[in-house]
């Protein structure tokens, strides 16, 4: 089973629109070849109106034969339209989730498991029912970017909102920075793999890839990490981080010009995407242990944007203009 | 499945130290029916009935049968959140597979429980419910079994979808033909106002155009036949929903007469499954069921503290009898006195919670209250000293039958007054209908009549000297309790083991010399007393 998540740079970047678009493209072929498609969501998606901003939102219409995972409460009005195959509930899950297959076409509100742990557990359960070549699409939420982590998603669809608002532009730029980070070298990846049994949160290596130190506590709160980095400041070192590159840590590491930082995955970079006035020049090189696997970028252009910010060799689409292709 | 102890039932500082979590993990098993069990202290009547029931089930079902029952119980889903819907005749379609799963698993378990079945009426009720569910559902209870009308609606909907698909494709072709714009229904388009197709698009009656920022938003104005198809679909869906809603109401109505017996059976099943779990875990881990009586006595044979047992190679279980009144435990430092108190506390609290005990046997009065006083350094927050804490502890109105465990009785103040207070407290408790076990070093207590005295066996002093760390010392401790008769009491009084142990350390020479002299004098006194005793026996006198 392949899992593709839909994340976005902003609240109205078009995640659900992209979700619907991909689903509508996959469905006809899947129906012909009997490939299973499963839909779910983190947070609530598919409501007619946003409960906070009271704006119209895109609905999600299930087609017959589509599997889905949602909170049972959202099925009360749809008796007879689905076949329920699995119940995932307390204590392993916070709410009651129903894994079912649609028998008719009907609009659905999707509300799937809300944490990485629950999603991973749910995937394990549903993949035992679905065929091996099935596709699991998860509609995301702006404050749950962990969905894009490699242990949850095999690849992502990324929705970008381009507007005139400066703050929003900075946010978008930050996201695009994150997803365009290059992968680390295979050599470094192999070295890091040697330490995988310890599951380190951080690992500091010298120029010859010998260990200087490692730690398993939260990266942002580990004084040992900072101490060692300061000691090695003038030497060429490599720092593997499997924890968020917070503002404070980023500010601390900014002057280390001989440092290569290898983030485990790009979601760890997202915390520092907003530009602060007077921010230090960030000197270390950043690469990724898990390269970003982007299936497609969906652009929503409320104002013109610079295509140069987009990653190279990545399909880009504006559903409403169909005009940008890299 | 998670078993926890109710907040406040166990002292917070001892919860981790005594390994309650580790002990409860022995009972962990994948039983969805029993998700989230919170143990709370029981009353005497409830606990007595509880352990009796356990014993009855343990006598009826063998270990193998218990295992089969527990394996079968793994198929039972947890319906705690569904039961209210059943009671209110408000079951939803997605509840039905879970209810059916429960009924099916329950049926299988009933076959295994022929020796002690559930009540007959509830079994019949459950069968009837399963039959009703089969009537209203299909595909292994996952879908509603509609009928001819809903099947027809489904076919008509499929046909309308196909028709609509064709209409949409034609609609898209018409738009492209008229405007040059390729549209994909229902996705709107944004068009640059400078686009050469703009004029045609704005004029096209199949489309609606509005300004959207700098762009023109092109949306759809579907033709009438497409709208009619959508309306027909909506009517069919509405009819389908109405039929299905009626079916669900009818199903709930048919199940209603059985809901009380179902709820009763469900609750019984939960209890029964929990009992099976307790029994099987007891069997797997050498735990015993306590025998409760109303005498003022507590007898533990081979009582263990599992967290300590797994760590220490030389761990010794505790054999002890507490009688009405006062029991005092003597012993050298690190001989395990406090551990004995903690072990007894651990087991008594497990009895309150209704769990099997890590012991070979336990016969006791039900511990309605268990009071434990350990050495402390006082509390800065309250400004109370350790002595104050101890006085407050003994100021409590302990009820009849209370278990009182106290470490180093009144060591919290100066030795003279501490000894006096300790003697007074032991004497007072000796006359009461309570069970006091305290540890002490005060030899004056040995002279008190009407109390039980125990002592911890001493370690070999040479082995003490050879020890390099606390772990080494623990390894050489015998951890054995000896009931002290008169001779043993005298041994306690004359015990010089701490002095002998002290000699083996690099203390100042003058101190060691003084210790040696004391020990020599003590030995001479002992020898002459022994000789006198022997002479008295023989009828002669010697100096």
Short mmCIF file of C-alpha atoms in Angstrom, two decimals, chain B residues 78-320:
data_model
loop_
_atom_site.label_atom_id
_atom_site.label_comp_id
_atom_site.label_asym_id
_atom_site.label_seq_id
_atom_site.Cartn_x
_atom_site.Cartn_y
_atom_site.Cartn_z
CA UNK B 78 -15.47 -3.49 23.56
CA UNK B 79 -19.00 -2.15 23.31
CA UNK B 80 -18.92 0.36 26.16
CA UNK B 81 -19.64 3.27 23.84
CA UNK B 82 -22.22 1.34 21.82
CA UNK B 83 -24.37 0.12 24.70
CA UNK B 84 -26.07 3.49 25.29
CA UNK B 85 -27.10 3.51 21.64
CA UNK B 86 -28.61 0.07 22.01
CA UNK B 87 -30.45 1.10 25.15
CA UNK B 88 -31.81 4.21 23.43
CA UNK B 89 -32.80 2.26 20.29
CA UNK B 90 -30.31 4.35 18.40
CA UNK B 91 -27.82 1.90 16.97
CA UNK B 92 -26.18 3.13 13.76
CA UNK B 93 -25.22 0.92 10.85
CA UNK B 94 -21.54 1.06 11.77
CA UNK B 95 -22.31 -0.31 15.26
CA UNK B 96 -23.86 -3.48 13.88
CA UNK B 97 -20.73 -5.40 12.88
CA UNK B 98 -19.31 -4.89 16.40
CA UNK B 99 -22.51 -6.06 18.08
CA UNK B 100 -22.60 -9.08 15.78
CA UNK B 101 -18.95 -9.85 16.53
CA UNK B 102 -19.71 -9.82 20.20
CA UNK B 103 -22.69 -12.11 19.80
CA UNK B 104 -20.76 -14.55 17.65
CA UNK B 105 -17.79 -14.69 20.03
CA UNK B 106 -20.15 -14.98 22.99
CA UNK B 107 -21.81 -17.98 21.37
CA UNK B 108 -18.45 -19.74 21.04
CA UNK B 109 -17.52 -18.98 24.63
CA UNK B 110 -20.85 -20.31 25.86
CA UNK B 111 -19.94 -23.67 24.35
CA UNK B 112 -16.68 -23.67 26.33
CA UNK B 113 -18.44 -22.66 29.54
CA UNK B 114 -20.87 -25.55 29.77
CA UNK B 115 -19.68 -26.24 33.32
CA UNK B 116 -20.71 -22.76 34.41
CA UNK B 117 -22.87 -21.17 31.76
CA UNK B 118 -24.42 -17.72 31.63
CA UNK B 119 -28.06 -17.61 32.54
CA UNK B 120 -30.24 -19.49 30.07
CA UNK B 121 -32.56 -16.61 29.26
CA UNK B 122 -29.76 -14.29 28.30
CA UNK B 123 -28.24 -16.90 25.99
CA UNK B 124 -31.54 -17.24 24.15
CA UNK B 125 -31.84 -13.49 23.92
CA UNK B 126 -28.41 -13.22 22.39
CA UNK B 127 -29.30 -15.85 19.79
CA UNK B 128 -32.41 -13.90 18.86
CA UNK B 129 -30.41 -10.71 18.47
CA UNK B 130 -27.93 -12.39 16.16
CA UNK B 131 -30.81 -13.68 14.09
CA UNK B 132 -32.30 -10.19 13.78
CA UNK B 133 -28.96 -8.74 12.72
CA UNK B 134 -28.60 -11.41 10.06
CA UNK B 135 -32.02 -10.48 8.75
CA UNK B 136 -31.23 -6.77 8.38
CA UNK B 137 -27.64 -6.93 7.16
CA UNK B 138 -25.58 -8.61 4.52
CA UNK B 139 -21.95 -9.25 3.70
CA UNK B 140 -21.06 -10.46 7.17
CA UNK B 141 -23.05 -7.72 8.94
CA UNK B 142 -21.10 -4.94 7.19
CA UNK B 143 -23.86 -3.58 4.94
CA UNK B 144 -27.61 -3.05 5.25
CA UNK B 145 -29.76 -5.59 3.46
CA UNK B 146 -32.08 -3.19 1.69
CA UNK B 147 -34.48 -5.10 -0.45
CA UNK B 148 -36.01 -4.78 -3.87
CA UNK B 149 -36.67 -1.06 -3.67
CA UNK B 150 -33.14 -0.10 -2.64
CA UNK B 151 -31.60 -2.45 -5.16
CA UNK B 152 -33.66 -0.77 -7.85
CA UNK B 153 -32.59 2.66 -6.63
CA UNK B 154 -28.95 1.60 -6.78
CA UNK B 155 -29.36 0.40 -10.35
CA UNK B 156 -31.16 3.59 -11.33
CA UNK B 157 -28.44 5.70 -9.72
CA UNK B 158 -25.74 3.81 -11.59
CA UNK B 159 -27.63 4.36 -14.79
CA UNK B 160 -28.05 8.06 -14.07
CA UNK B 161 -24.34 8.35 -13.30
CA UNK B 162 -23.54 6.83 -16.66
CA UNK B 163 -25.96 9.16 -18.39
CA UNK B 164 -24.59 12.15 -16.53
CA UNK B 165 -21.06 11.15 -17.53
CA UNK B 166 -22.06 11.21 -21.18
CA UNK B 167 -23.85 14.54 -20.80
CA UNK B 168 -20.83 16.06 -19.08
CA UNK B 169 -18.47 14.91 -21.80
CA UNK B 170 -20.77 16.44 -24.42
CA UNK B 171 -21.03 19.61 -22.36
CA UNK B 172 -17.24 19.90 -22.24
CA UNK B 173 -17.02 19.35 -25.98
CA UNK B 174 -19.60 22.09 -26.57
CA UNK B 175 -17.62 24.52 -24.40
CA UNK B 176 -14.39 23.80 -26.27
CA UNK B 177 -16.16 24.15 -29.59
CA UNK B 178 -17.60 27.53 -28.68
CA UNK B 179 -14.71 29.07 -26.79
CA UNK B 180 -11.55 27.13 -27.60
CA UNK B 181 -11.16 26.55 -23.85
CA UNK B 182 -10.67 23.03 -22.59
CA UNK B 183 -12.62 22.68 -19.36
CA UNK B 184 -12.90 19.72 -17.06
CA UNK B 185 -16.17 19.60 -15.19
CA UNK B 186 -16.55 20.51 -12.28
CA UNK B 187 -13.19 22.29 -12.04
CA UNK B 188 -13.48 26.03 -12.74
CA UNK B 189 -10.78 27.85 -14.68
CA UNK B 190 -8.93 31.10 -14.20
CA UNK B 191 -8.33 33.05 -17.33
CA UNK B 192 -6.05 35.96 -17.99
CA UNK B 193 -8.18 38.88 -19.21
CA UNK B 194 -5.68 39.27 -22.07
CA UNK B 195 -6.34 35.74 -23.23
CA UNK B 196 -7.65 35.73 -26.80
CA UNK B 197 -10.43 33.36 -25.81
CA UNK B 198 -11.80 35.75 -23.25
CA UNK B 199 -14.44 37.33 -25.38
CA UNK B 200 -15.84 33.97 -26.50
CA UNK B 201 -15.75 32.68 -22.94
CA UNK B 202 -17.63 35.65 -21.54
CA UNK B 203 -20.28 35.31 -24.25
CA UNK B 204 -20.66 31.56 -23.87
CA UNK B 205 -24.03 30.69 -22.33
CA UNK B 206 -22.64 27.43 -20.92
CA UNK B 207 -20.31 29.36 -18.62
CA UNK B 208 -20.46 31.96 -15.83
CA UNK B 209 -17.63 34.45 -15.51
CA UNK B 210 -16.71 36.63 -12.58
CA UNK B 211 -13.75 38.77 -11.72
CA UNK B 212 -11.30 37.10 -9.31
CA UNK B 213 -8.45 39.45 -8.48
CA UNK B 214 -6.60 40.05 -11.69
CA UNK B 215 -8.03 36.98 -13.34
CA UNK B 216 -11.40 35.96 -14.66
CA UNK B 217 -12.96 33.01 -12.86
CA UNK B 218 -14.77 30.78 -15.34
CA UNK B 219 -17.38 28.57 -13.76
CA UNK B 220 -20.13 26.38 -15.12
CA UNK B 221 -23.70 27.03 -16.17
CA UNK B 222 -24.79 23.46 -16.71
CA UNK B 223 -27.41 22.70 -19.32
CA UNK B 224 -30.94 21.86 -18.25
CA UNK B 225 -30.71 18.15 -19.02
CA UNK B 226 -27.66 17.86 -16.75
CA UNK B 227 -29.46 19.71 -14.00
CA UNK B 228 -32.46 17.44 -14.41
CA UNK B 229 -30.24 14.41 -14.07
CA UNK B 230 -28.79 15.84 -10.86
CA UNK B 231 -32.28 16.47 -9.54
CA UNK B 232 -33.33 12.91 -10.34
CA UNK B 233 -30.23 11.60 -8.59
CA UNK B 234 -31.01 13.69 -5.55
CA UNK B 235 -34.59 12.42 -5.44
CA UNK B 236 -33.38 8.84 -5.64
CA UNK B 237 -30.81 9.43 -2.92
CA UNK B 238 -33.44 11.00 -0.71
CA UNK B 239 -35.71 8.01 -1.24
CA UNK B 240 -32.81 5.64 -0.55
CA UNK B 241 -31.94 7.46 2.65
CA UNK B 242 -35.56 7.36 3.81
CA UNK B 243 -35.86 3.61 3.19
CA UNK B 244 -32.59 2.91 4.95
CA UNK B 245 -33.49 5.15 7.88
CA UNK B 246 -36.78 3.24 8.26
CA UNK B 247 -34.92 -0.05 8.15
CA UNK B 248 -32.59 1.11 10.88
CA UNK B 249 -35.51 2.22 13.02
CA UNK B 250 -37.21 -1.16 12.51
CA UNK B 251 -33.99 -2.98 13.41
CA UNK B 252 -33.59 -0.98 16.61
CA UNK B 253 -37.22 -1.64 17.50
CA UNK B 254 -36.79 -5.36 17.05
CA UNK B 255 -33.65 -5.39 19.16
CA UNK B 256 -35.18 -3.29 21.94
CA UNK B 257 -36.78 -6.14 23.93
CA UNK B 258 -33.39 -7.80 24.24
CA UNK B 259 -31.32 -4.79 25.16
CA UNK B 260 -31.58 -5.24 28.94
CA UNK B 261 -30.51 -8.86 28.82
CA UNK B 262 -27.77 -7.96 26.37
CA UNK B 263 -26.40 -5.28 28.63
CA UNK B 264 -26.55 -7.70 31.56
CA UNK B 265 -24.80 -10.41 29.57
CA UNK B 266 -22.18 -7.93 28.41
CA UNK B 267 -21.41 -6.84 31.96
CA UNK B 268 -21.30 -10.43 33.13
CA UNK B 269 -18.96 -11.27 30.30
CA UNK B 270 -16.61 -8.44 31.25
CA UNK B 271 -16.50 -9.63 34.83
CA UNK B 272 -16.05 -13.24 33.82
CA UNK B 273 -13.26 -12.37 31.40
CA UNK B 274 -11.50 -10.38 34.09
CA UNK B 275 -11.73 -13.32 36.45
CA UNK B 276 -10.30 -15.64 33.84
CA UNK B 277 -7.45 -13.22 33.35
CA UNK B 278 -6.71 -13.03 37.08
CA UNK B 279 -6.78 -16.79 37.41
CA UNK B 280 -4.63 -17.52 34.41
CA UNK B 281 -2.09 -14.91 35.41
CA UNK B 282 -2.00 -16.37 38.91
CA UNK B 283 -1.36 -19.77 37.40
CA UNK B 284 1.39 -18.45 35.10
CA UNK B 285 3.23 -16.44 37.76
CA UNK B 286 2.80 -18.47 40.98
CA UNK B 287 0.35 -16.07 42.53
CA UNK B 288 -2.11 -17.13 45.21
CA UNK B 289 -5.63 -16.16 46.15
CA UNK B 290 -5.82 -14.92 49.73
CA UNK B 291 -8.14 -16.58 52.22
CA UNK B 292 -10.00 -13.93 54.16
CA UNK B 293 -11.30 -14.45 57.68
CA UNK B 294 -12.40 -12.21 60.53
CA UNK B 295 -9.71 -13.14 63.06
CA UNK B 296 -7.08 -10.57 63.95
CA UNK B 297 -4.29 -12.35 62.22
CA UNK B 298 -2.29 -12.25 59.03
CA UNK B 299 -0.13 -15.13 57.81
CA UNK B 300 2.02 -14.83 54.70
CA UNK B 301 4.02 -17.78 53.40
CA UNK B 302 6.78 -16.95 50.93
CA UNK B 303 5.49 -13.45 50.23
CA UNK B 304 7.48 -11.78 47.47
CA UNK B 305 8.08 -8.31 46.15
CA UNK B 306 8.27 -9.10 42.41
CA UNK B 307 10.29 -6.00 41.50
CA UNK B 308 12.97 -6.97 44.03
CA UNK B 309 12.76 -10.67 43.26
CA UNK B 310 13.74 -10.13 39.66
CA UNK B 311 16.73 -7.95 40.58
CA UNK B 312 18.35 -9.75 43.52
CA UNK B 313 20.00 -13.15 43.05
CA UNK B 314 19.75 -13.99 46.76
CA UNK B 315 16.19 -12.77 47.20
CA UNK B 316 14.33 -14.48 50.04
CA UNK B 317 10.54 -14.40 50.28
CA UNK B 318 8.98 -13.37 53.56
CA UNK B 319 7.32 -15.79 55.97
CA UNK B 320 5.59 -13.95 58.76
#
